[in-house]
Amino acid sequence: MSDIKDEVQAGLDSMRLHIDELRVKAKLLKLELRDKQGDVVEDIEKAYGVAKEKLSAFGDATEETADSAAASLKGAWETLKQKIHEATASDD
């Protein structure tokens, strides 16, 4: 009986180490994901700010600069949409 108890106890002790290692790895992955998401959100915020600036510039454009301002606004809008799409697309 004592042999079985000792064997199971040794197995449990070994598994505890593995479980603790998995817990540490999970925490590190959470931190990595949080950092990555933070970078993604910051990137989207920047693209949003650029699009907002381009919209303002388009509103202030003269007849001579309207085409250039429109192209710039369209580019900024497409960039923002792409960044949001990339951030929300599944990894499948």
mmCIF file with all atom_site columns, C-alpha atoms in Angstrom:
data_model
loop_
_atom_site.group_PDB
_atom_site.id
_atom_site.type_symbol
_atom_site.label_atom_id
_atom_site.label_alt_id
_atom_site.label_comp_id
_atom_site.label_asym_id
_atom_site.label_entity_id
_atom_site.label_seq_id
_atom_site.pdbx_PDB_ins_code
_atom_site.Cartn_x
_atom_site.Cartn_y
_atom_site.Cartn_z
_atom_site.occupancy
_atom_site.B_iso_or_equiv
_atom_site.pdbx_formal_charge
_atom_site.auth_seq_id
_atom_site.auth_comp_id
_atom_site.auth_asym_id
_atom_site.auth_atom_id
_atom_site.pdbx_PDB_model_num
ATOM 1  C CA . MET A 1 1  ? 0.000   0.000  0.000   1.00 0.00 ? 1  MET A CA 1
ATOM 2  C CA . SER A 1 2  ? 2.733   2.379  0.942   1.00 0.00 ? 2  SER A CA 1
ATOM 3  C CA . ASP A 1 3  ? 4.431   1.859  -2.437  1.00 0.00 ? 3  ASP A CA 1
ATOM 4  C CA . ILE A 1 4  ? 1.298   2.940  -4.306  1.00 0.00 ? 4  ILE A CA 1
ATOM 5  C CA . LYS A 1 5  ? 0.894   5.975  -2.062  1.00 0.00 ? 5  LYS A CA 1
ATOM 6  C CA . ASP A 1 6  ? 4.534   6.981  -2.558  1.00 0.00 ? 6  ASP A CA 1
ATOM 7  C CA . GLU A 1 7  ? 4.276   6.420  -6.311  1.00 0.00 ? 7  GLU A CA 1
ATOM 8  C CA . VAL A 1 8  ? 1.137   8.516  -6.615  1.00 0.00 ? 8  VAL A CA 1
ATOM 9  C CA . GLN A 1 9  ? 2.623   11.239 -4.392  1.00 0.00 ? 9  GLN A CA 1
ATOM 10 C CA . ALA A 1 10 ? 5.756   11.357 -6.557  1.00 0.00 ? 10 ALA A CA 1
ATOM 11 C CA . GLY A 1 11 ? 3.558   11.533 -9.664  1.00 0.00 ? 11 GLY A CA 1
ATOM 12 C CA . LEU A 1 12 ? 1.498   14.340 -8.166  1.00 0.00 ? 12 LEU A CA 1
ATOM 13 C CA . ASP A 1 13 ? 4.630   16.267 -7.220  1.00 0.00 ? 13 ASP A CA 1
ATOM 14 C CA . SER A 1 14 ? 5.909   15.889 -10.776 1.00 0.00 ? 14 SER A CA 1
ATOM 15 C CA . MET A 1 15 ? 2.585   16.991 -12.254 1.00 0.00 ? 15 MET A CA 1
ATOM 16 C CA . ARG A 1 16 ? 2.510   20.018 -9.935  1.00 0.00 ? 16 ARG A CA 1
ATOM 17 C CA . LEU A 1 17 ? 5.777   21.182 -11.508 1.00 0.00 ? 17 LEU A CA 1
ATOM 18 C CA . HIS A 1 18 ? 4.340   20.766 -14.997 1.00 0.00 ? 18 HIS A CA 1
ATOM 19 C CA . ILE A 1 19 ? 1.147   22.579 -14.034 1.00 0.00 ? 19 ILE A CA 1
ATOM 20 C CA . ASP A 1 20 ? 3.147   25.455 -12.541 1.00 0.00 ? 20 ASP A CA 1
ATOM 21 C CA . GLU A 1 21 ? 5.245   25.678 -15.723 1.00 0.00 ? 21 GLU A CA 1
ATOM 22 C CA . LEU A 1 22 ? 2.078   25.774 -17.831 1.00 0.00 ? 22 LEU A CA 1
ATOM 23 C CA . ARG A 1 23 ? 0.649   28.497 -15.610 1.00 0.00 ? 23 ARG A CA 1
ATOM 24 C CA . VAL A 1 24 ? 3.796   30.614 -16.094 1.00 0.00 ? 24 VAL A CA 1
ATOM 25 C CA . LYS A 1 25 ? 3.699   30.057 -19.866 1.00 0.00 ? 25 LYS A CA 1
ATOM 26 C CA . ALA A 1 26 ? 0.021   31.051 -19.960 1.00 0.00 ? 26 ALA A CA 1
ATOM 27 C CA . LYS A 1 27 ? 0.749   34.256 -18.055 1.00 0.00 ? 27 LYS A CA 1
ATOM 28 C CA . LEU A 1 28 ? 3.604   35.096 -20.411 1.00 0.00 ? 28 LEU A CA 1
ATOM 29 C CA . LEU A 1 29 ? 1.366   34.482 -23.424 1.00 0.00 ? 29 LEU A CA 1
ATOM 30 C CA . LYS A 1 30 ? -1.288  36.762 -21.909 1.00 0.00 ? 30 LYS A CA 1
ATOM 31 C CA . LEU A 1 31 ? 1.301   39.498 -21.456 1.00 0.00 ? 31 LEU A CA 1
ATOM 32 C CA . GLU A 1 32 ? 2.569   39.007 -25.001 1.00 0.00 ? 32 GLU A CA 1
ATOM 33 C CA . LEU A 1 33 ? -0.966  39.131 -26.389 1.00 0.00 ? 33 LEU A CA 1
ATOM 34 C CA . ARG A 1 34 ? -1.767  42.240 -24.356 1.00 0.00 ? 34 ARG A CA 1
ATOM 35 C CA . ASP A 1 35 ? 1.373   43.942 -25.653 1.00 0.00 ? 35 ASP A CA 1
ATOM 36 C CA . LYS A 1 36 ? 0.562   42.927 -29.221 1.00 0.00 ? 36 LYS A CA 1
ATOM 37 C CA . GLN A 1 37 ? -3.029  44.134 -28.922 1.00 0.00 ? 37 GLN A CA 1
ATOM 38 C CA . GLY A 1 38 ? -1.777  47.385 -27.428 1.00 0.00 ? 38 GLY A CA 1
ATOM 39 C CA . ASP A 1 39 ? 0.486   47.917 -30.426 1.00 0.00 ? 39 ASP A CA 1
ATOM 40 C CA . VAL A 1 40 ? -2.360  47.115 -32.819 1.00 0.00 ? 40 VAL A CA 1
ATOM 41 C CA . VAL A 1 41 ? -4.746  49.529 -31.127 1.00 0.00 ? 41 VAL A CA 1
ATOM 42 C CA . GLU A 1 42 ? -2.078  52.235 -31.083 1.00 0.00 ? 42 GLU A CA 1
ATOM 43 C CA . ASP A 1 43 ? -1.472  51.659 -34.795 1.00 0.00 ? 43 ASP A CA 1
ATOM 44 C CA . ILE A 1 44 ? -5.207  51.960 -35.518 1.00 0.00 ? 44 ILE A CA 1
ATOM 45 C CA . GLU A 1 45 ? -5.434  55.127 -33.419 1.00 0.00 ? 45 GLU A CA 1
ATOM 46 C CA . LYS A 1 46 ? -2.612  56.665 -35.449 1.00 0.00 ? 46 LYS A CA 1
ATOM 47 C CA . ALA A 1 47 ? -4.304  55.723 -38.731 1.00 0.00 ? 47 ALA A CA 1
ATOM 48 C CA . TYR A 1 48 ? -7.553  57.205 -37.421 1.00 0.00 ? 48 TYR A CA 1
ATOM 49 C CA . GLY A 1 49 ? -5.766  60.446 -36.550 1.00 0.00 ? 49 GLY A CA 1
ATOM 50 C CA . VAL A 1 50 ? -4.220  60.631 -40.021 1.00 0.00 ? 50 VAL A CA 1
ATOM 51 C CA . ALA A 1 51 ? -7.603  60.043 -41.672 1.00 0.00 ? 51 ALA A CA 1
ATOM 52 C CA . LYS A 1 52 ? -9.130  62.769 -39.511 1.00 0.00 ? 52 LYS A CA 1
ATOM 53 C CA . GLU A 1 53 ? -6.356  65.185 -40.493 1.00 0.00 ? 53 GLU A CA 1
ATOM 54 C CA . LYS A 1 54 ? -6.816  64.347 -44.171 1.00 0.00 ? 54 LYS A CA 1
ATOM 55 C CA . LEU A 1 55 ? -10.564 64.931 -43.876 1.00 0.00 ? 55 LEU A CA 1
ATOM 56 C CA . SER A 1 56 ? -9.903  68.344 -42.385 1.00 0.00 ? 56 SER A CA 1
ATOM 57 C CA . ALA A 1 57 ? -7.375  69.128 -45.118 1.00 0.00 ? 57 ALA A CA 1
ATOM 58 C CA . PHE A 1 58 ? -9.898  68.025 -47.737 1.00 0.00 ? 58 PHE A CA 1
ATOM 59 C CA . GLY A 1 59 ? -12.482 70.366 -46.233 1.00 0.00 ? 59 GLY A CA 1
ATOM 60 C CA . ASP A 1 60 ? -9.985  73.232 -46.420 1.00 0.00 ? 60 ASP A CA 1
ATOM 61 C CA . ALA A 1 61 ? -8.770  72.385 -49.932 1.00 0.00 ? 61 ALA A CA 1
ATOM 62 C CA . THR A 1 62 ? -8.977  74.895 -52.706 1.00 0.00 ? 62 THR A CA 1
ATOM 63 C CA . GLU A 1 63 ? -10.089 74.059 -56.206 1.00 0.00 ? 63 GLU A CA 1
ATOM 64 C CA . GLU A 1 64 ? -6.439  73.647 -57.178 1.00 0.00 ? 64 GLU A CA 1
ATOM 65 C CA . THR A 1 65 ? -5.641  71.227 -54.355 1.00 0.00 ? 65 THR A CA 1
ATOM 66 C CA . ALA A 1 66 ? -8.961  69.350 -54.196 1.00 0.00 ? 66 ALA A CA 1
ATOM 67 C CA . ASP A 1 67 ? -7.848  66.387 -56.319 1.00 0.00 ? 67 ASP A CA 1
ATOM 68 C CA . SER A 1 68 ? -4.673  65.886 -54.325 1.00 0.00 ? 68 SER A CA 1
ATOM 69 C CA . ALA A 1 69 ? -6.520  66.274 -51.016 1.00 0.00 ? 69 ALA A CA 1
ATOM 70 C CA . ALA A 1 70 ? -9.182  63.792 -52.146 1.00 0.00 ? 70 ALA A CA 1
ATOM 71 C CA . ALA A 1 71 ? -6.560  61.216 -53.124 1.00 0.00 ? 71 ALA A CA 1
ATOM 72 C CA . SER A 1 72 ? -4.769  61.706 -49.827 1.00 0.00 ? 72 SER A CA 1
ATOM 73 C CA . LEU A 1 73 ? -8.029  61.330 -47.894 1.00 0.00 ? 73 LEU A CA 1
ATOM 74 C CA . LYS A 1 74 ? -8.952  58.201 -49.828 1.00 0.00 ? 74 LYS A CA 1
ATOM 75 C CA . GLY A 1 75 ? -5.547  56.662 -49.104 1.00 0.00 ? 75 GLY A CA 1
ATOM 76 C CA . ALA A 1 76 ? -5.797  57.421 -45.390 1.00 0.00 ? 76 ALA A CA 1
ATOM 77 C CA . TRP A 1 77 ? -9.325  56.009 -45.272 1.00 0.00 ? 77 TRP A CA 1
ATOM 78 C CA . GLU A 1 78 ? -8.240  52.796 -47.006 1.00 0.00 ? 78 GLU A CA 1
ATOM 79 C CA . THR A 1 79 ? -5.283  52.429 -44.643 1.00 0.00 ? 79 THR A CA 1
ATOM 80 C CA . LEU A 1 80 ? -7.539  52.803 -41.613 1.00 0.00 ? 80 LEU A CA 1
ATOM 81 C CA . LYS A 1 81 ? -10.024 50.247 -42.950 1.00 0.00 ? 81 LYS A CA 1
ATOM 82 C CA . GLN A 1 82 ? -7.220  47.791 -43.721 1.00 0.00 ? 82 GLN A CA 1
ATOM 83 C CA . LYS A 1 83 ? -5.697  48.106 -40.254 1.00 0.00 ? 83 LYS A CA 1
ATOM 84 C CA . ILE A 1 84 ? -9.067  47.503 -38.617 1.00 0.00 ? 84 ILE A CA 1
ATOM 85 C CA . HIS A 1 85 ? -9.682  44.525 -40.895 1.00 0.00 ? 85 HIS A CA 1
ATOM 86 C CA . GLU A 1 86 ? -6.289  43.024 -40.071 1.00 0.00 ? 86 GLU A CA 1
ATOM 87 C CA . ALA A 1 87 ? -6.848  43.515 -36.349 1.00 0.00 ? 87 ALA A CA 1
ATOM 88 C CA . THR A 1 88 ? -10.263 41.881 -36.371 1.00 0.00 ? 88 THR A CA 1
ATOM 89 C CA . ALA A 1 89 ? -9.687  39.083 -38.882 1.00 0.00 ? 89 ALA A CA 1
ATOM 90 C CA . SER A 1 90 ? -9.484  35.621 -37.395 1.00 0.00 ? 90 SER A CA 1
ATOM 91 C CA . ASP A 1 91 ? -6.197  33.737 -37.462 1.00 0.00 ? 91 ASP A CA 1
ATOM 92 C CA . ASP A 1 92 ? -7.770  30.647 -39.030 1.00 0.00 ? 92 ASP A CA 1
#
